PDB file of C-alpha atoms and ligand atoms in Angstrom:
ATOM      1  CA  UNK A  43     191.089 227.235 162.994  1.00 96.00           C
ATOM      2  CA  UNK A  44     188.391 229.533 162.156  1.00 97.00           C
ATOM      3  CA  UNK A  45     185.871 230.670 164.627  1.00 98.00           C
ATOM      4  CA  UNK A  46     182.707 233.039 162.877  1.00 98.00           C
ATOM      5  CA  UNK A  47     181.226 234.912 165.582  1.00 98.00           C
ATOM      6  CA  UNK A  48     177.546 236.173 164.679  1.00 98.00           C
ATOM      7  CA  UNK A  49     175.759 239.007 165.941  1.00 98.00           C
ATOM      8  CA  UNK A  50     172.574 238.776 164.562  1.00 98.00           C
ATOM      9  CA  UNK A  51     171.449 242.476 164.802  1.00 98.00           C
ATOM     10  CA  UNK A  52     172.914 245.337 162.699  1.00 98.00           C
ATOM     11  CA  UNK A  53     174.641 246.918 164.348  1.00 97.00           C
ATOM     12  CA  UNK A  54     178.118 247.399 163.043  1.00 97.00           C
ATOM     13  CA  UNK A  55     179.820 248.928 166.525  1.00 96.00           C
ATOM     14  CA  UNK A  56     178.162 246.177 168.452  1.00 98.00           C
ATOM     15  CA  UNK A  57     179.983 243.607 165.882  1.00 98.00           C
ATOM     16  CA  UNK A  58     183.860 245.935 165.770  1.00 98.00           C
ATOM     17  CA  UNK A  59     183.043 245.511 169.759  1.00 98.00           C
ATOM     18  CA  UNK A  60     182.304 241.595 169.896  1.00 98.00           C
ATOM     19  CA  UNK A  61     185.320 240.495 167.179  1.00 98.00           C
ATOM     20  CA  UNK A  62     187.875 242.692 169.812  1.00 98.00           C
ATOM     21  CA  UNK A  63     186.451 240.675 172.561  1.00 98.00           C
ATOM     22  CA  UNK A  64     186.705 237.392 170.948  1.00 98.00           C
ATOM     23  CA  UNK A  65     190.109 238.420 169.457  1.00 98.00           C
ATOM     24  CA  UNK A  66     191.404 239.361 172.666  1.00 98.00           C
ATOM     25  CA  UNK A  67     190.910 235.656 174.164  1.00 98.00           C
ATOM     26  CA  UNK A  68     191.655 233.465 171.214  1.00 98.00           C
ATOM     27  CA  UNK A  69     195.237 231.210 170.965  1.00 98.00           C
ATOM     28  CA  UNK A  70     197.391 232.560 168.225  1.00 96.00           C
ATOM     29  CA  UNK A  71     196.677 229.949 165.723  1.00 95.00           C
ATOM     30  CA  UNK A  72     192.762 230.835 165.744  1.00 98.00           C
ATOM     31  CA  UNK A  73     190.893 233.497 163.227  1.00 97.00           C
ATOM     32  CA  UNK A  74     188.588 235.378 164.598  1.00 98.00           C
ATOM     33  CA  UNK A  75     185.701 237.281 161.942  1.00 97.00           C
ATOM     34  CA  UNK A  76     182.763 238.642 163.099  1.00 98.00           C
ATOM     35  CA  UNK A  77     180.123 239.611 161.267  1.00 98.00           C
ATOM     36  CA  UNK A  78     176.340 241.048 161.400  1.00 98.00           C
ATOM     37  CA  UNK A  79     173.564 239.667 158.931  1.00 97.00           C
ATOM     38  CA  UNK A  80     174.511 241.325 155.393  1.00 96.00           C
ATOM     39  CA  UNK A  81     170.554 240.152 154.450  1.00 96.00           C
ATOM     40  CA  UNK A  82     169.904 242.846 157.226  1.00 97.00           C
ATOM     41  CA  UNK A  83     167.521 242.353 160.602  1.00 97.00           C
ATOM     42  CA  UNK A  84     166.771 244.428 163.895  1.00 98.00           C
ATOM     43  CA  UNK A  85     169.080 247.240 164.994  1.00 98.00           C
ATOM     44  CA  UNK A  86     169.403 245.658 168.540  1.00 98.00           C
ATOM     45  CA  UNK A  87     167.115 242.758 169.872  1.00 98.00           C
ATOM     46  CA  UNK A  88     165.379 243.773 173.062  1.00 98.00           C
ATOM     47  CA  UNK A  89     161.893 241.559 172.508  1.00 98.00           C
ATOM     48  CA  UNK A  90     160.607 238.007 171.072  1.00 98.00           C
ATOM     49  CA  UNK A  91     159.717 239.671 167.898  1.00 98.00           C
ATOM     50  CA  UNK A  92     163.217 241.056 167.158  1.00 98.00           C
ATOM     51  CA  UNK A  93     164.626 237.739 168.264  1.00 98.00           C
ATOM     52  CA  UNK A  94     162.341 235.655 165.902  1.00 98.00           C
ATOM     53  CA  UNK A  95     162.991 238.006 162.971  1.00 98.00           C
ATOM     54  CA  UNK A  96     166.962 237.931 163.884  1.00 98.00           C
ATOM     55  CA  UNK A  97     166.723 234.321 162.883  1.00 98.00           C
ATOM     56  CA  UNK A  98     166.884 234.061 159.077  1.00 97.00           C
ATOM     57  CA  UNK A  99     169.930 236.523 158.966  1.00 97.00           C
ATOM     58  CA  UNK A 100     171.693 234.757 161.430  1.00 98.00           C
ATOM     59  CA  UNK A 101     171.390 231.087 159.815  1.00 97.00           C
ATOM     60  CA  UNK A 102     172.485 232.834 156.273  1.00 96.00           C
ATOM     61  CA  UNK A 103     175.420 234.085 157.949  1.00 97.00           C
ATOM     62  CA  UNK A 104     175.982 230.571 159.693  1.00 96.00           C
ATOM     63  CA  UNK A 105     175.256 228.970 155.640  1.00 94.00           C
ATOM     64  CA  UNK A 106     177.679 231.272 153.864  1.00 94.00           C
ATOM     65  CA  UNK A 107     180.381 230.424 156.567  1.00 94.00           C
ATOM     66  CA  UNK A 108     180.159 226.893 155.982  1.00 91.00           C
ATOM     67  CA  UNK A 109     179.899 227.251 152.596  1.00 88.00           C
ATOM     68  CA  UNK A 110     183.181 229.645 152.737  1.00 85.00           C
ATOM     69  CA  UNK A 111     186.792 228.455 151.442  1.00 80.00           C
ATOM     70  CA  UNK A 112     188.191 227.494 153.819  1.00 84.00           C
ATOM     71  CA  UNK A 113     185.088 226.873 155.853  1.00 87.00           C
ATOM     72  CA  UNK A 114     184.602 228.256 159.651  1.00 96.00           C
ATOM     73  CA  UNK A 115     185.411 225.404 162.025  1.00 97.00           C
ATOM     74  CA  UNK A 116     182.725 226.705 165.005  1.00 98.00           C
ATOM     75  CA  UNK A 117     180.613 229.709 165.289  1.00 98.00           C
ATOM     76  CA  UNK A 118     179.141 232.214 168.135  1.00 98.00           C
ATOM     77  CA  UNK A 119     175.825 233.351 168.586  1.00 98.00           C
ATOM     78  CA  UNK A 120     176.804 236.884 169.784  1.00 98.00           C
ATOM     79  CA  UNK A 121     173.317 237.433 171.373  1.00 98.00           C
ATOM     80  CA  UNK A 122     172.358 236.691 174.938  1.00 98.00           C
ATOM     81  CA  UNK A 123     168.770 235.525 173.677  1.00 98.00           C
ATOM     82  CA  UNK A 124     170.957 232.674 171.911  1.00 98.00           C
ATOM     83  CA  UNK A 125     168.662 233.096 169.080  1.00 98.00           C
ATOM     84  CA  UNK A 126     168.766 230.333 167.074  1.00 98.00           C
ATOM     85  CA  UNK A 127     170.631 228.083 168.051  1.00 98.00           C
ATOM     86  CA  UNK A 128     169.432 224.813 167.725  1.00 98.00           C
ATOM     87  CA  UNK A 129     168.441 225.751 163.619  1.00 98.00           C
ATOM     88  CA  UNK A 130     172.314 227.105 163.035  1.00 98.00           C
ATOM     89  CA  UNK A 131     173.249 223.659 164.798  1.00 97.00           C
ATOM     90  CA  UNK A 132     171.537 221.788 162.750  1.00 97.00           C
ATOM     91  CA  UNK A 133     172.887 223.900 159.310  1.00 95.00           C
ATOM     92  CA  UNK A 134     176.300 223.692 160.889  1.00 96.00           C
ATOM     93  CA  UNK A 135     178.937 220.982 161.009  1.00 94.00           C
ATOM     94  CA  UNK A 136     181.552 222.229 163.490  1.00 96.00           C
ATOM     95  CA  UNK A 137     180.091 223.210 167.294  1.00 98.00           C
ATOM     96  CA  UNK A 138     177.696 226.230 167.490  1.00 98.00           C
ATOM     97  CA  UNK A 139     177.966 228.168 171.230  1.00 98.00           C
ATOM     98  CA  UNK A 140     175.391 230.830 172.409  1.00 98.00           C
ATOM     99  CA  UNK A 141     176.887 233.394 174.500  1.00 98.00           C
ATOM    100  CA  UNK A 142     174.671 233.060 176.854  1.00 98.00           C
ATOM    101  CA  UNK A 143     174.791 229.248 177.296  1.00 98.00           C
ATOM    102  CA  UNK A 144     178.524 228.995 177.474  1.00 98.00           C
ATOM    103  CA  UNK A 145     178.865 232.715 180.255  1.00 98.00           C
ATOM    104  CA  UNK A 146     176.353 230.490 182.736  1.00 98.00           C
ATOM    105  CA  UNK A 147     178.719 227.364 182.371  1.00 98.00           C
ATOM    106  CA  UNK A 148     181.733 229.755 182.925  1.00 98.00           C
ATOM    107  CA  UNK A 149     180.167 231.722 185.885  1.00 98.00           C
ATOM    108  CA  UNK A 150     178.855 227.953 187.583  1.00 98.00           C
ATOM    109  CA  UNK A 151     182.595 227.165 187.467  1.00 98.00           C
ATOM    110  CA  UNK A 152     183.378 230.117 189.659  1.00 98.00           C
ATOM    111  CA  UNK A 153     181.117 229.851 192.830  1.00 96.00           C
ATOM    112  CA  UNK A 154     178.179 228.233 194.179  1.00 97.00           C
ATOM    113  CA  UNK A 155     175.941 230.829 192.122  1.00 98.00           C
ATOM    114  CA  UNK A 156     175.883 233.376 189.991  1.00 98.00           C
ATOM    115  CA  UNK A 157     173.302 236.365 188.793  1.00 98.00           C
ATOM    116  CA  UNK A 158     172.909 237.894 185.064  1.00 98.00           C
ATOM    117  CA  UNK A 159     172.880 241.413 184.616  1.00 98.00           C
ATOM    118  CA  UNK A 160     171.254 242.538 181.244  1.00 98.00           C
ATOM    119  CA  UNK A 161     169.340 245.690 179.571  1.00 98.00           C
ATOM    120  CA  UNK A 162     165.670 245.505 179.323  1.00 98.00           C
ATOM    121  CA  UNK A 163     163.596 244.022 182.398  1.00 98.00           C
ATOM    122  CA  UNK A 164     161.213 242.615 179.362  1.00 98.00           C
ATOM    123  CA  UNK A 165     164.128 240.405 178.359  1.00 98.00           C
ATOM    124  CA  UNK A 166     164.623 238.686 182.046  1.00 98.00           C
ATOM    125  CA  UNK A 167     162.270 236.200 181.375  1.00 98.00           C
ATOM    126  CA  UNK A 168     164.718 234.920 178.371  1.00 98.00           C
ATOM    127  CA  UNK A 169     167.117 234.390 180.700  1.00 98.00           C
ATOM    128  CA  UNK A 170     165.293 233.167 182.924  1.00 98.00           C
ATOM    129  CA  UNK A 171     164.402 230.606 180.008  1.00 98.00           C
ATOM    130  CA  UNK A 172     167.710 229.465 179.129  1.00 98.00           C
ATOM    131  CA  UNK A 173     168.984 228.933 182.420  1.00 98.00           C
ATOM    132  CA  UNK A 174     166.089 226.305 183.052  1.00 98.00           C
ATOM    133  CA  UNK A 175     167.300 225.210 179.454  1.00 98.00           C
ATOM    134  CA  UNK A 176     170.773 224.598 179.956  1.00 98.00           C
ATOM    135  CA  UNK A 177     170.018 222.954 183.624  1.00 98.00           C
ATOM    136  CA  UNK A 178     171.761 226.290 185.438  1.00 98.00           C
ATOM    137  CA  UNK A 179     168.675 227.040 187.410  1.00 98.00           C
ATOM    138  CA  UNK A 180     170.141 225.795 190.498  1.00 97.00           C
ATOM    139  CA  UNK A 181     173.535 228.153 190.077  1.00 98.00           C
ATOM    140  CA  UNK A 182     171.294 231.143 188.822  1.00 98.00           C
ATOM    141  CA  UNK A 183     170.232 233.305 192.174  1.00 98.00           C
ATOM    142  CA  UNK A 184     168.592 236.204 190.162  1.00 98.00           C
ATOM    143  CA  UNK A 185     168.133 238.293 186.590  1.00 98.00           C
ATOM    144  CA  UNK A 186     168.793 241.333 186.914  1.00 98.00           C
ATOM    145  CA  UNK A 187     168.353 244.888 184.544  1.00 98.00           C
ATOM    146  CA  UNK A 188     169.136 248.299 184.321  1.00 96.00           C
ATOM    147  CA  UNK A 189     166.444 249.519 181.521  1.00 96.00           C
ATOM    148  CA  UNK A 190     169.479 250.539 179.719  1.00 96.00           C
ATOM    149  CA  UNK A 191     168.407 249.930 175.681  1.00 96.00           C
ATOM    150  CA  UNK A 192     171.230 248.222 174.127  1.00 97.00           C
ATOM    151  CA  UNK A 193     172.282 250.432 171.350  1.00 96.00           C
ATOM    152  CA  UNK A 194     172.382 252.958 174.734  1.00 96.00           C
ATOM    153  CA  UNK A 195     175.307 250.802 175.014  1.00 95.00           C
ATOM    154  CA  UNK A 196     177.247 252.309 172.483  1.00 88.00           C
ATOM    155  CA  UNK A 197     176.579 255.996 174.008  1.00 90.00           C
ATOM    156  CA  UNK A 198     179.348 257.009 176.564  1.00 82.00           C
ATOM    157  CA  UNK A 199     176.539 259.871 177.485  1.00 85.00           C
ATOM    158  CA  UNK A 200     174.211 256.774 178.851  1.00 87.00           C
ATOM    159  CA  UNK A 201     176.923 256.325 181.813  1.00 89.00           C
ATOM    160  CA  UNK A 202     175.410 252.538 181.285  1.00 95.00           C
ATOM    161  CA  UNK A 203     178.563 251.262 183.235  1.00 96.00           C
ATOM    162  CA  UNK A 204     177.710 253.079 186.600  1.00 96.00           C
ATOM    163  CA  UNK A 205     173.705 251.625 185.977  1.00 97.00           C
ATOM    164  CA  UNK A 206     175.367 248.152 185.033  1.00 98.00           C
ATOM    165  CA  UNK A 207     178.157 248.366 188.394  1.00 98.00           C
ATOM    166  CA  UNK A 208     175.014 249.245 190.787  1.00 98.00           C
ATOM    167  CA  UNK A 209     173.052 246.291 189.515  1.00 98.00           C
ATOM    168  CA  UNK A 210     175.562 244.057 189.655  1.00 98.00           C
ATOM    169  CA  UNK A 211     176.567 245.186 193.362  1.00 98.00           C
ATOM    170  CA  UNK A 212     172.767 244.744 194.338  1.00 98.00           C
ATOM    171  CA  UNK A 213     173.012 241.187 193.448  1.00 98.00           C
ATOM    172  CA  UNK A 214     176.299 240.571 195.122  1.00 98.00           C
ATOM    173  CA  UNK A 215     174.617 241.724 198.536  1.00 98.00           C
ATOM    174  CA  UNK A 216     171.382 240.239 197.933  1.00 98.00           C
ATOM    175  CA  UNK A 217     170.916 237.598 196.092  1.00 98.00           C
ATOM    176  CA  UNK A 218     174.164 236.356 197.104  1.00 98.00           C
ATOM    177  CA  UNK A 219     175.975 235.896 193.326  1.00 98.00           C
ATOM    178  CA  UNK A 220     179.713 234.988 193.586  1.00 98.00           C
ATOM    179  CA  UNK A 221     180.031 235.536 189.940  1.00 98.00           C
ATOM    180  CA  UNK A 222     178.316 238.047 187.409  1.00 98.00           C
ATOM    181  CA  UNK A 223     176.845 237.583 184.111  1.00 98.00           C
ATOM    182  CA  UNK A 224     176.527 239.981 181.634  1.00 98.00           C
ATOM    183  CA  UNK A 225     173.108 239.767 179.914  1.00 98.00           C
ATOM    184  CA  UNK A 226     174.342 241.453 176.278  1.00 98.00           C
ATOM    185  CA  UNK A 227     176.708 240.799 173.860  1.00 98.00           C
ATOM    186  CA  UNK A 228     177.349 244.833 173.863  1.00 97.00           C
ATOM    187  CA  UNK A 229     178.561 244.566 177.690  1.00 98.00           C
ATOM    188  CA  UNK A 230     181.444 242.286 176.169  1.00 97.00           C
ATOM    189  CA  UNK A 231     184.172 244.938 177.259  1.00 96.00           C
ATOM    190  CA  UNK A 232     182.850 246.091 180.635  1.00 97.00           C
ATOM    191  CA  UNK A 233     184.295 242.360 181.949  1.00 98.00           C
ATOM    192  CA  UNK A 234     187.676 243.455 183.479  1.00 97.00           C
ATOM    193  CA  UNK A 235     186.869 246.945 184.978  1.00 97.00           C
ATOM    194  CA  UNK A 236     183.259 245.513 186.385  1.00 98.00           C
ATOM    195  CA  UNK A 237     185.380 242.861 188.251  1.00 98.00           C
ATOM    196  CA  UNK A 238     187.333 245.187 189.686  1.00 98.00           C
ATOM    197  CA  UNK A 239     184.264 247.452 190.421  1.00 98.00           C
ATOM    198  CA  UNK A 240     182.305 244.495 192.015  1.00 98.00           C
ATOM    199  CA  UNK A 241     184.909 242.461 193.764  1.00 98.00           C
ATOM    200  CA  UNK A 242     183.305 239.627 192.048  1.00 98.00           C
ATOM    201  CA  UNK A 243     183.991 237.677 188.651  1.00 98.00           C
ATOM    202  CA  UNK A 244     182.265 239.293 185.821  1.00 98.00           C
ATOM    203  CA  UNK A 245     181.795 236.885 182.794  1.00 98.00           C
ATOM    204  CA  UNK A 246     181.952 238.198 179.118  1.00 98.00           C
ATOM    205  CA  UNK A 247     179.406 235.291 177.389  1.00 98.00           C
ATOM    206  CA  UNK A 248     181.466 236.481 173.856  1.00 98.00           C
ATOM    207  CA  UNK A 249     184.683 235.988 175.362  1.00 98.00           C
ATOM    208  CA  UNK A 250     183.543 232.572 177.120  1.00 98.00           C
ATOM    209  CA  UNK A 251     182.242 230.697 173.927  1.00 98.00           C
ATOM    210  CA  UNK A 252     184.939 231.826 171.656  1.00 98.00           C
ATOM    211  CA  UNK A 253     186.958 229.977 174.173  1.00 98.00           C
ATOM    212  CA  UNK A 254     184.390 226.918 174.362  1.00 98.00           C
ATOM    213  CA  UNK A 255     184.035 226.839 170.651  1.00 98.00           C
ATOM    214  CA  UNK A 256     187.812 226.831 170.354  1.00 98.00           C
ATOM    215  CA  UNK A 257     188.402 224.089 173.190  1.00 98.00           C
ATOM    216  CA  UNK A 258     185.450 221.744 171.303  1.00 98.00           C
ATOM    217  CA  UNK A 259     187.377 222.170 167.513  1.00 98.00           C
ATOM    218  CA  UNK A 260     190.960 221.856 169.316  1.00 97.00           C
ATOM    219  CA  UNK A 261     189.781 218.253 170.914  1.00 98.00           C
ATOM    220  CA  UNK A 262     187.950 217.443 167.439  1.00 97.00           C
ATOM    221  CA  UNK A 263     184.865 217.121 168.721  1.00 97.00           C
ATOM    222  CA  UNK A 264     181.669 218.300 166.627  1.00 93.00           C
ATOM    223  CA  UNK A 265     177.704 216.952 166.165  1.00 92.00           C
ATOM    224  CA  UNK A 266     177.170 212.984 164.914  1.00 89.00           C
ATOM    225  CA  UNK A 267     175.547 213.560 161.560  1.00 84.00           C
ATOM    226  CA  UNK A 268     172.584 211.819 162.954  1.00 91.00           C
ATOM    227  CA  UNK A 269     169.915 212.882 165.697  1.00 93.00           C
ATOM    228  CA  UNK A 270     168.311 215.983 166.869  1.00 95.00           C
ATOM    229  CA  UNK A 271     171.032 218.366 164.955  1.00 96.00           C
ATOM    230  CA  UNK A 272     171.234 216.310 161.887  1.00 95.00           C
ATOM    231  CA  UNK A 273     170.846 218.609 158.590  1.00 94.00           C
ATOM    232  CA  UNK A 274     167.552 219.452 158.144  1.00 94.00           C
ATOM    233  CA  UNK A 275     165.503 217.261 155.133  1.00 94.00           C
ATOM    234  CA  UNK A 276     165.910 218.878 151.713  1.00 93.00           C
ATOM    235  CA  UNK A 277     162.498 220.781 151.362  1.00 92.00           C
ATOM    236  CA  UNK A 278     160.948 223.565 149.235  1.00 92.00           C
ATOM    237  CA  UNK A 279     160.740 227.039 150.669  1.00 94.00           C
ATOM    238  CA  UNK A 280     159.054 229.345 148.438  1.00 94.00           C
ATOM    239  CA  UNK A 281     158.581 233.315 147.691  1.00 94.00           C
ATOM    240  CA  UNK A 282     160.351 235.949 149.925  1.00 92.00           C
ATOM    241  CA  UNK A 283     162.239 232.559 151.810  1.00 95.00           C
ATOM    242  CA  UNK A 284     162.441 230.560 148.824  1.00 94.00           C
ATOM    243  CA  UNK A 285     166.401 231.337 149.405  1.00 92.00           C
ATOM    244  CA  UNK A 286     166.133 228.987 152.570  1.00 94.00           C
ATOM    245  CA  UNK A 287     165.471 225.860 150.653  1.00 91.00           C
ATOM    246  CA  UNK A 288     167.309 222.877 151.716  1.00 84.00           C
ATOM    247  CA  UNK A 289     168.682 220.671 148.023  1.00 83.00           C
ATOM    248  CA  UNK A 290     168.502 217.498 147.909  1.00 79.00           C
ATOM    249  CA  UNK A 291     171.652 215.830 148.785  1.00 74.00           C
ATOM    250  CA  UNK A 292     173.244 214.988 145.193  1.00 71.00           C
ATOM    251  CA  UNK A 293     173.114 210.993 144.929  1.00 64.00           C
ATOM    252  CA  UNK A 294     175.767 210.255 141.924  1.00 62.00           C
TER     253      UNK A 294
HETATM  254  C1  LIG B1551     172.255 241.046 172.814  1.00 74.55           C
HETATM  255  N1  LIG B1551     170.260 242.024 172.343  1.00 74.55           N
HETATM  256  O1  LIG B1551     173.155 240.419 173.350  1.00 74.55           O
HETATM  257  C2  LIG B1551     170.832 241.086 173.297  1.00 74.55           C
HETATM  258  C3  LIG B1551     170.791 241.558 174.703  1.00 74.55           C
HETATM  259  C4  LIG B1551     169.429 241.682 175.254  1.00 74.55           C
HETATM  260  O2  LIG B1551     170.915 243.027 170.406  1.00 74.55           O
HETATM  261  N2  LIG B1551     172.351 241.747 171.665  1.00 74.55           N
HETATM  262  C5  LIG B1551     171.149 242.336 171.390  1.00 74.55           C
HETATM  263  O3  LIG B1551     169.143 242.711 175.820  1.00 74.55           O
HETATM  264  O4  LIG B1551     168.643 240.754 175.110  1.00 74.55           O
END
């Protein structure tokens, strides 16, 4: 099988750094390929506008892999806003996982509650968001930052970890997490050494829906072609998005 895992900003260490994460959890038999929007987008998302504008790269990335030969059986939305998701559903036939939707599934397997950790304190309320979204609210004891930007990731000068360890500690003592969630797809490698840090599970979202994605292809199981995520009606798009335009189905 073939799993496309798509960061949707441009950042080309932040997608090396996702596909060994990914890699490092997926069976034998499963490709990995990660990729960043070749149309281009934001150098890191960190606010609604970056997320918004993330978008249209992310669902050409999503098209082109379906379109590929041999096609991607499931993709990743390597982005804890899980931008898009529901539009690359409906583009895509195999099963589409944000990282953020399938690390709070994960984490609510692992103890009575869990906190995220992430970068910017203006992107709590996201996360707040899409744990009321995917029905986590009541495993979700806090969001959490550490006003560390995320390209600061990248920077071993940042000493991010230490910021991200102390955070993660604070919401171990008091809001009472049994399990951690890491709020950015460029915390993917911090998993193993925070949980040893933090003396509590520390879930990688990349690592988790490569591993959901994988699970839902392995049992067969992808959309119904009808319903919510059925493929969007053909329609015209026109000037700079005129490359978005959905055919008409070819009736012969
Ligand atoms: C992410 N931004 O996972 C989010 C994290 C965040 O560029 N990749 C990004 O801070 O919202």
């Amino acid at each position: 099988m073939i799993v496309k895992v798509v960061n949707p900003n441009t950042s080309g260490e932040m997608t090396a750094l996702v596909e060994r994460s990914a890699r490092a959890v997926a069976l034998p038999g499963t490709r990995v390929e990660a990729v960043s929007p070749v149309m281009g987008g934001p150098a890191s998302i960190e606010s609604h506008y970056d997320e918004a504008l993330s978008v249209p790269g992310l669902l050409t990335e999503i098209a082109r892999a379906q379109a590929g030969d041999p096609p991607s059986d499931g993709f990743v939305i390597a982005c804890f806003g899980d931008p898009g998701l529901d539009a690359a559903r409906e583009l895509a036939d195999g099963p589409v996982v944000g990282i953020a939707e399938a690390a709070m599934h994960a984490a609510s397997f692992l103890g009575r509650g869990f906190s995220v950790v992430t970068t910017l304190a203006r992107t709590e309320g996201r996360a707040w968001d899409l744990a009321e979204r995917y029905g986590m609210t009541r495993f979700c004891r806090g969001v959490r930052s550490c006003e560390i930007p995320v390209l600061a990731l990248e920077d071993p000068a940042s000493d991010a970890f230490a910021a991200i360890v102390a955070e993660a500690r604070r919401a171990v003592a008091d809001d009472g997490a049994e399990a951690i969630v890491l709020g950015c797809a460029g915390m993917a490698d911090l998993a193993p050494r925070m949980t040893a840090a933090v003396g509590v599970p520390v879930v990688d979202g990349v690592a988790a829906a490569t591993k959901t994605v994988e699970g839902l292809v392995a049992m067969g199981l992808r959309k119904g072609g009808h319903g919510e995520f059925a493929a969007p009606p053909p329609k015209a798009y026109t000037g700079l998005m005129s490359d978005f335009e959905i055919p008409k189905p070819d009736i012969c």
